[in-house]
Short mmCIF file of C-alpha atoms in Angstrom, two decimals:
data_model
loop_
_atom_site.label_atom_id
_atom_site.label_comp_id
_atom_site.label_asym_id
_atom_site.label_seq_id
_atom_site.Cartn_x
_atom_site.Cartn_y
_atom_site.Cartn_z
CA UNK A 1 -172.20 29.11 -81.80
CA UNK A 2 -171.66 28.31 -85.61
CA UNK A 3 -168.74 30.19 -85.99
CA UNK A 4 -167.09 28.48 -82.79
CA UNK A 5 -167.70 25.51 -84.29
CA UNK A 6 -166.07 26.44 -87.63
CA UNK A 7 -163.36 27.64 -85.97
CA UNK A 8 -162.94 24.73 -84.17
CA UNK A 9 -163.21 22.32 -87.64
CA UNK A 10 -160.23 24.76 -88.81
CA UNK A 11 -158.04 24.71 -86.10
CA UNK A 12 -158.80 20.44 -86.55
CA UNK A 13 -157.74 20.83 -89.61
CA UNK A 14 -154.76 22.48 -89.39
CA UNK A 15 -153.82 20.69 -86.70
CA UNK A 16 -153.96 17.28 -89.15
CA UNK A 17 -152.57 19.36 -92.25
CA UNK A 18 -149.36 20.10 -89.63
CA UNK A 19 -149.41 16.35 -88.89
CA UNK A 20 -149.17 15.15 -91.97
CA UNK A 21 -146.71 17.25 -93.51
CA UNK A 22 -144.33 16.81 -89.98
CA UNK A 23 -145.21 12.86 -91.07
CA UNK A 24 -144.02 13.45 -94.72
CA UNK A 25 -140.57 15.18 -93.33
CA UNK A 26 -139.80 12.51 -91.06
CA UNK A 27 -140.26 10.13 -93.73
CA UNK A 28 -140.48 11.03 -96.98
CA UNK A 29 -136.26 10.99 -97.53
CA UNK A 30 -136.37 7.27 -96.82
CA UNK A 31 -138.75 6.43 -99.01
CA UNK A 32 -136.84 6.28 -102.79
CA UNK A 33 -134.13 3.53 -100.80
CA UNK A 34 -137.27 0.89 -100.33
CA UNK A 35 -137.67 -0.23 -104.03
CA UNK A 36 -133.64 0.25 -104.06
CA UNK A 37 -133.41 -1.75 -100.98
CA UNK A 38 -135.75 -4.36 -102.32
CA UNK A 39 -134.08 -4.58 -105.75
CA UNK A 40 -130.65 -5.02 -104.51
CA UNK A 41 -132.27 -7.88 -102.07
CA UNK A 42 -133.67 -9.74 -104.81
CA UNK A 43 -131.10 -9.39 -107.72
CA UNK A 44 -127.86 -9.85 -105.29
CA UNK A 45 -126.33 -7.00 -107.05
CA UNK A 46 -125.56 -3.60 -105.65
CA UNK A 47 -123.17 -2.51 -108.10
CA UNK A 48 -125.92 0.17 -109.47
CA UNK A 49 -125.74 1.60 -105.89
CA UNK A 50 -122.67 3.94 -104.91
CA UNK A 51 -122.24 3.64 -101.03
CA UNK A 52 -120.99 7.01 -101.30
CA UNK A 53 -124.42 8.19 -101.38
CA UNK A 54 -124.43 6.82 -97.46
CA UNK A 55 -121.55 8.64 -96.68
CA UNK A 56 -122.52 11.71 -97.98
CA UNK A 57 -126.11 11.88 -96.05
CA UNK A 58 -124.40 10.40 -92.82
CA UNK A 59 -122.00 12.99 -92.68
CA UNK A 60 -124.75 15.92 -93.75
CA UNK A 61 -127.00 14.13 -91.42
CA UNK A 62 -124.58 14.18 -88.40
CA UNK A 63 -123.84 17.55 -88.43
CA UNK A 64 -127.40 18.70 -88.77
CA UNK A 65 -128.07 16.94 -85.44
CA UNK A 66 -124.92 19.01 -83.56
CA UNK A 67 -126.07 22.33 -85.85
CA UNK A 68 -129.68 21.55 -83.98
CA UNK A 69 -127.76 21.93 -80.04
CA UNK A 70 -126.43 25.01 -81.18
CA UNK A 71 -129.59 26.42 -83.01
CA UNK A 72 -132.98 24.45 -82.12
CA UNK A 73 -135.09 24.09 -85.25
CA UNK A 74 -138.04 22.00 -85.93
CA UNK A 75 -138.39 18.63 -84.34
CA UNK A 76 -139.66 17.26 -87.24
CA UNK A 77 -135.98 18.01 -88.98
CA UNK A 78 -134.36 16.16 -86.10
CA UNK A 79 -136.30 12.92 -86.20
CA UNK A 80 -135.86 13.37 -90.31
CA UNK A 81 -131.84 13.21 -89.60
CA UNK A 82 -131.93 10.53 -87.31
CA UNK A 83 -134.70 8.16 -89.28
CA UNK A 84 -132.25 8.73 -92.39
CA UNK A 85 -129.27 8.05 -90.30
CA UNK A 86 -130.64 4.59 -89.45
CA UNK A 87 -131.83 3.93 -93.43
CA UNK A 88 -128.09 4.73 -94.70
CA UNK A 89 -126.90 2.08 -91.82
CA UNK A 90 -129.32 -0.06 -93.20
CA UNK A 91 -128.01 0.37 -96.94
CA UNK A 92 -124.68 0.50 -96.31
CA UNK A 93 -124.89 -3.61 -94.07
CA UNK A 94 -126.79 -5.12 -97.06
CA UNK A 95 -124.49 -3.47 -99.91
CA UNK A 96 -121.48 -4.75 -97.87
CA UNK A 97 -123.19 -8.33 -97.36
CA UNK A 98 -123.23 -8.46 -101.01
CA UNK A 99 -120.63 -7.22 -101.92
CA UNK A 100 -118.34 -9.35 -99.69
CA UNK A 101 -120.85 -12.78 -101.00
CA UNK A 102 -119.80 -11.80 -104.63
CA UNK A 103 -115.99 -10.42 -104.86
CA UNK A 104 -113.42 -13.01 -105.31
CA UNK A 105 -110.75 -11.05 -103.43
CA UNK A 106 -110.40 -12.57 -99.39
CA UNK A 107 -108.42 -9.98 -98.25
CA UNK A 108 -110.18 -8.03 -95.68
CA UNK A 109 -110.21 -4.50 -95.58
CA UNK A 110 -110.77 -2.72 -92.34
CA UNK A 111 -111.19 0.66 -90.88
CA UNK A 112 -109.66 0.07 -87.71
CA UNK A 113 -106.54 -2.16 -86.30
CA UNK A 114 -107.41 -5.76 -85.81
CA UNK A 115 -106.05 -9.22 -85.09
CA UNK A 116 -107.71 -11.60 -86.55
CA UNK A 117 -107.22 -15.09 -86.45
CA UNK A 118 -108.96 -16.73 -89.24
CA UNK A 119 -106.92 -18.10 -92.15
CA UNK A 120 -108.89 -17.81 -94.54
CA UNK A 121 -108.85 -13.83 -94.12
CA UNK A 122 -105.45 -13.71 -93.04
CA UNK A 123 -105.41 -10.19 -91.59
CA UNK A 124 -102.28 -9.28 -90.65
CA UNK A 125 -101.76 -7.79 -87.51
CA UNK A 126 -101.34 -3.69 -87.60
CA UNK A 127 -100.54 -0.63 -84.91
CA UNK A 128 -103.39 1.79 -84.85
CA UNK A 129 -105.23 1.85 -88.41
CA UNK A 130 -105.57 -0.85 -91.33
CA UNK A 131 -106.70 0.40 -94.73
CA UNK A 132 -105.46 2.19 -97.81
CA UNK A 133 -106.92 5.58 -98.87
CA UNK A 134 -107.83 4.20 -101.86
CA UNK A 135 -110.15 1.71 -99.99
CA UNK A 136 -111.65 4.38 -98.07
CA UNK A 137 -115.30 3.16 -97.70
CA UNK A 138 -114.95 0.30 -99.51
CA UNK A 139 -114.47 -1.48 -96.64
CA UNK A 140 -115.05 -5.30 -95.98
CA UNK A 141 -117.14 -5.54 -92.97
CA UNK A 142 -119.88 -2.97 -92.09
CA UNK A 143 -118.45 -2.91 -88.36
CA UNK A 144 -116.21 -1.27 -90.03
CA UNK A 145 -118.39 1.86 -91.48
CA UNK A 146 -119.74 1.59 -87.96
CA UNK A 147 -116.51 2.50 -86.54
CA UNK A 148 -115.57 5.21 -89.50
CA UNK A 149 -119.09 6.63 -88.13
CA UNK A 150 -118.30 6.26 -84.73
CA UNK A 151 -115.16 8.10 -84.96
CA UNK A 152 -116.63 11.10 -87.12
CA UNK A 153 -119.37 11.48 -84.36
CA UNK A 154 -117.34 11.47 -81.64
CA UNK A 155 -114.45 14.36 -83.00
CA UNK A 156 -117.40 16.43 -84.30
CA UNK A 157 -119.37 16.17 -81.61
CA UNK A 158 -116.03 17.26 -79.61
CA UNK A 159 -115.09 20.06 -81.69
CA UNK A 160 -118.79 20.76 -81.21
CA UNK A 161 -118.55 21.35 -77.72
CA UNK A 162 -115.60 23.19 -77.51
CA UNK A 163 -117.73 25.80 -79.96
CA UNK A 164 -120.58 25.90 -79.06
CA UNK A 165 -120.83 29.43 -77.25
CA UNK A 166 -119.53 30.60 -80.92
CA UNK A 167 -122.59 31.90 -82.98
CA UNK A 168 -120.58 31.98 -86.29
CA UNK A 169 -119.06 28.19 -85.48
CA UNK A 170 -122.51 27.01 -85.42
CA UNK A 171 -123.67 28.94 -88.05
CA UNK A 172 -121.12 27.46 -90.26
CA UNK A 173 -121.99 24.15 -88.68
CA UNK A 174 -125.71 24.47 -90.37
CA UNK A 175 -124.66 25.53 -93.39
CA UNK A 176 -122.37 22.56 -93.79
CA UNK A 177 -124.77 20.20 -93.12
CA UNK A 178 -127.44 21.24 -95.26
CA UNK A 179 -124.95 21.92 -98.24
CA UNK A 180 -123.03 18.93 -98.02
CA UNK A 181 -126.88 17.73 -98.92
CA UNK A 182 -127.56 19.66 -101.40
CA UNK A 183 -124.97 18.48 -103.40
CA UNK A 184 -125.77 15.10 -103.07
CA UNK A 185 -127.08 15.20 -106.97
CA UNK A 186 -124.01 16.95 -108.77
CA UNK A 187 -122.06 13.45 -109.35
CA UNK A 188 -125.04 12.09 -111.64
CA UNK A 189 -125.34 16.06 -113.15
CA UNK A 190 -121.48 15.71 -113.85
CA UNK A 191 -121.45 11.93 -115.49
CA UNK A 192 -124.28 12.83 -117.60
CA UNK A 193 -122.15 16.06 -118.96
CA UNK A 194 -119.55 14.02 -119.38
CA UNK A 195 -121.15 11.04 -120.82
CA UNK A 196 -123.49 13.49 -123.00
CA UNK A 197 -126.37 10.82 -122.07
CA UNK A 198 -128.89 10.09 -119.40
CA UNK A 199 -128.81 6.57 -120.53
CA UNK A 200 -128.70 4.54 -117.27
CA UNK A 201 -129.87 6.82 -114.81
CA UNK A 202 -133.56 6.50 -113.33
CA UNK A 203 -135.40 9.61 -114.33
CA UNK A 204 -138.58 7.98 -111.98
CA UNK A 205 -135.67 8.54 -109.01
CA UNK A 206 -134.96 11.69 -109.98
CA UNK A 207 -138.93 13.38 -110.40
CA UNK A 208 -139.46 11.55 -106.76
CA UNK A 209 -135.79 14.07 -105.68
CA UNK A 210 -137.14 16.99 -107.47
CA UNK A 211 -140.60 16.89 -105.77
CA UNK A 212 -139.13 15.69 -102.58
CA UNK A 213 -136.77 18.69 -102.55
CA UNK A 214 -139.87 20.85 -103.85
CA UNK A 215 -141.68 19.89 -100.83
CA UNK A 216 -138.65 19.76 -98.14
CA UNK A 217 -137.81 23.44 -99.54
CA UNK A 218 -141.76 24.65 -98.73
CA UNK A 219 -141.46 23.27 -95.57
CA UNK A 220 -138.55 25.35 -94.54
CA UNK A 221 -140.04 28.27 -95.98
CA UNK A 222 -143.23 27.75 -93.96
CA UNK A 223 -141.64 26.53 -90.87
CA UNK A 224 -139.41 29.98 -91.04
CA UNK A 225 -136.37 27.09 -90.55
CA UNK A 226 -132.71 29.02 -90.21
CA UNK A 227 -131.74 30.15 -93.28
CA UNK A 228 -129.20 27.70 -94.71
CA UNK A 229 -132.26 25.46 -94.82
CA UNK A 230 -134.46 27.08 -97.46
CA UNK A 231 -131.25 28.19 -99.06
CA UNK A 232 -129.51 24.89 -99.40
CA UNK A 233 -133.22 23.07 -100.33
CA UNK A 234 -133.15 26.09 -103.26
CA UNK A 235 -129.91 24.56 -104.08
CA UNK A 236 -131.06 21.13 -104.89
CA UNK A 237 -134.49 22.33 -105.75
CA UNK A 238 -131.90 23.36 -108.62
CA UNK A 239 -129.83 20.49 -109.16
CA UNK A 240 -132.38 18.15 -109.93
CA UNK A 241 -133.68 20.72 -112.26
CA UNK A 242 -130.64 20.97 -114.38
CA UNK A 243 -130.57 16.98 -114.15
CA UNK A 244 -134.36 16.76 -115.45
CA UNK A 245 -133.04 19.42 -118.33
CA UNK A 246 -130.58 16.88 -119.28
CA UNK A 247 -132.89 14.39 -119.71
CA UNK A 248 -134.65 16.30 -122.14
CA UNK A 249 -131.93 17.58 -123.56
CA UNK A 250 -129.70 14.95 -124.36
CA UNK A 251 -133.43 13.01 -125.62
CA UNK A 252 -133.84 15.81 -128.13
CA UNK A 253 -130.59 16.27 -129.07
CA UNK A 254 -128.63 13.08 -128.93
CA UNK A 255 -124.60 14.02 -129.35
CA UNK A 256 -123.48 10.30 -129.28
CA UNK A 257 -124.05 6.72 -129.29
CA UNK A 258 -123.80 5.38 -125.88
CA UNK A 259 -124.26 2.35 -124.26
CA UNK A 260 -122.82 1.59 -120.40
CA UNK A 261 -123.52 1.10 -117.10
CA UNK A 262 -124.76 2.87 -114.06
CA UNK A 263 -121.99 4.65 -112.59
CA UNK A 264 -121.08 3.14 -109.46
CA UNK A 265 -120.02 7.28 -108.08
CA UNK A 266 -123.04 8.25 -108.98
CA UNK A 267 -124.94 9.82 -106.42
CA UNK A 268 -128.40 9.74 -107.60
CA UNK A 269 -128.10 6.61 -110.35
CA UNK A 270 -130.29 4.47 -107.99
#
């Protein structure tokens, strides 16, 4: 009778243990943006923010979603992709209210054709799309990322379909995703090579990446995910590593004077 009952506490336990680690993958990605989300709020400034962090999880994001109809993994994963889906849409309309509030410039740049009649915009009317590479999501409306994401759903999702009976399209598909991810911290590892500093960059964001990706990585292991998971989490397990080395590094061993901004590429100078 004892031992049922111990066995019963255990299996509660477990149970809980699996809850709140499914709980922690759902929503422990989001959870650095808040205080970034807040700060921007409050000081009107997003400058210290590179939207191309948004793009970069949407599109890793995205394609984790399609890898998941061609490969089911843990539900925990999908809700994880979608829940950070949402945060980045959330980012990216606040950025782009402030940053349209604060630039002088009335021009408006647009991701798809429009015909707009306001003067004070004055977009001129165009055939199919409206923007210059080099504006490429710098865009002046977030309908406009909307659209971009839109677009990029639908013509994956498509090419998707047409695949999905291929096991090496699919694998490929998974492998993309996660890596595109896992990358998501060489910019800042880059600038601070280049800049032979750390000045700038938030080494509090960075320990909450490294024991994020610690965590994410032992979760995959556990959860026997598919490979390009565990491999991928490895990879940034690693990243944030070498940036935390840099830290000390460039701390110890100071090559030059610096003094500058956050750089608005930078992936992980939140």
């Amino acid at each position: 009778m004892e031992d049922e009952v111990f066995e019963q506490i255990i299996s509660v336990l477990n149970q809980l243990v699996s809850w709140i680690a499914a709980g922690a993958m759902m929503f422990g990605g989001v959870v650095p943006y808040i205080p970034q989300y807040r700060d921007i709020r409050r000081s009107q400034n997003a400058e210290g923010f590179s939207t191309y962090v948004c793009l970069v999880l949407l599109v890793a994001n995205i394609l984790r979603i399609l890898f998941w109809f061609g490969r089911y993994f843990e539900t925990p994963l999908l809700w994880q992709s979608i829940i950070m889906i949402v945060t980045m849409l959330v980012m990216l309309n606040l950025c782009t209210d402030v940053r349209v509030a604060t630039e002088n410039n009335t021009k408006r740049r647009s991701f798809l054709a429009t015909d707009s009649k306001d003067e004070e915009i004055k977009v001129p009317k165009r055939l199919f799309l409206d923007f210059e590479w080099k504006y490429f999501w710098l865009w002046s409306g977030f309908v406009d990322y909307l659209q971009c994401v839109l677009a990029f759903t639908a013509v994956a999702a498509y090419i998707t379909y047409l695949f999905l009976d291929s096991i090496l399209f699919v694998e490929a598909l998974g492998f993309l995703a996660v890596f595109t991810e896992a990358m998501l911290g060489t910019p800042q590892l880059y600038r601070n090579y280049q800049n032979k500093s750390t000045e700038g960059m938030s080494i509090k964001m960075v320990c909450m990446w490294t024991s994020g990706d610690t965590f994410k990585t032992g979760y995959f292991l556990v959860n026997q995910a598919p490979v390009q998971f565990w491999i991928c989490g490895l990879l940034q397990v690693f990243v944030d590593l070498a940036i935390l080395f840099q830290v000390y590094y460039y701390s110890r061993y100071p090559q030059k004077p610096v003094s500058h901004a956050v750089h608005p590429s930078s992936a992980k100078a939140l």
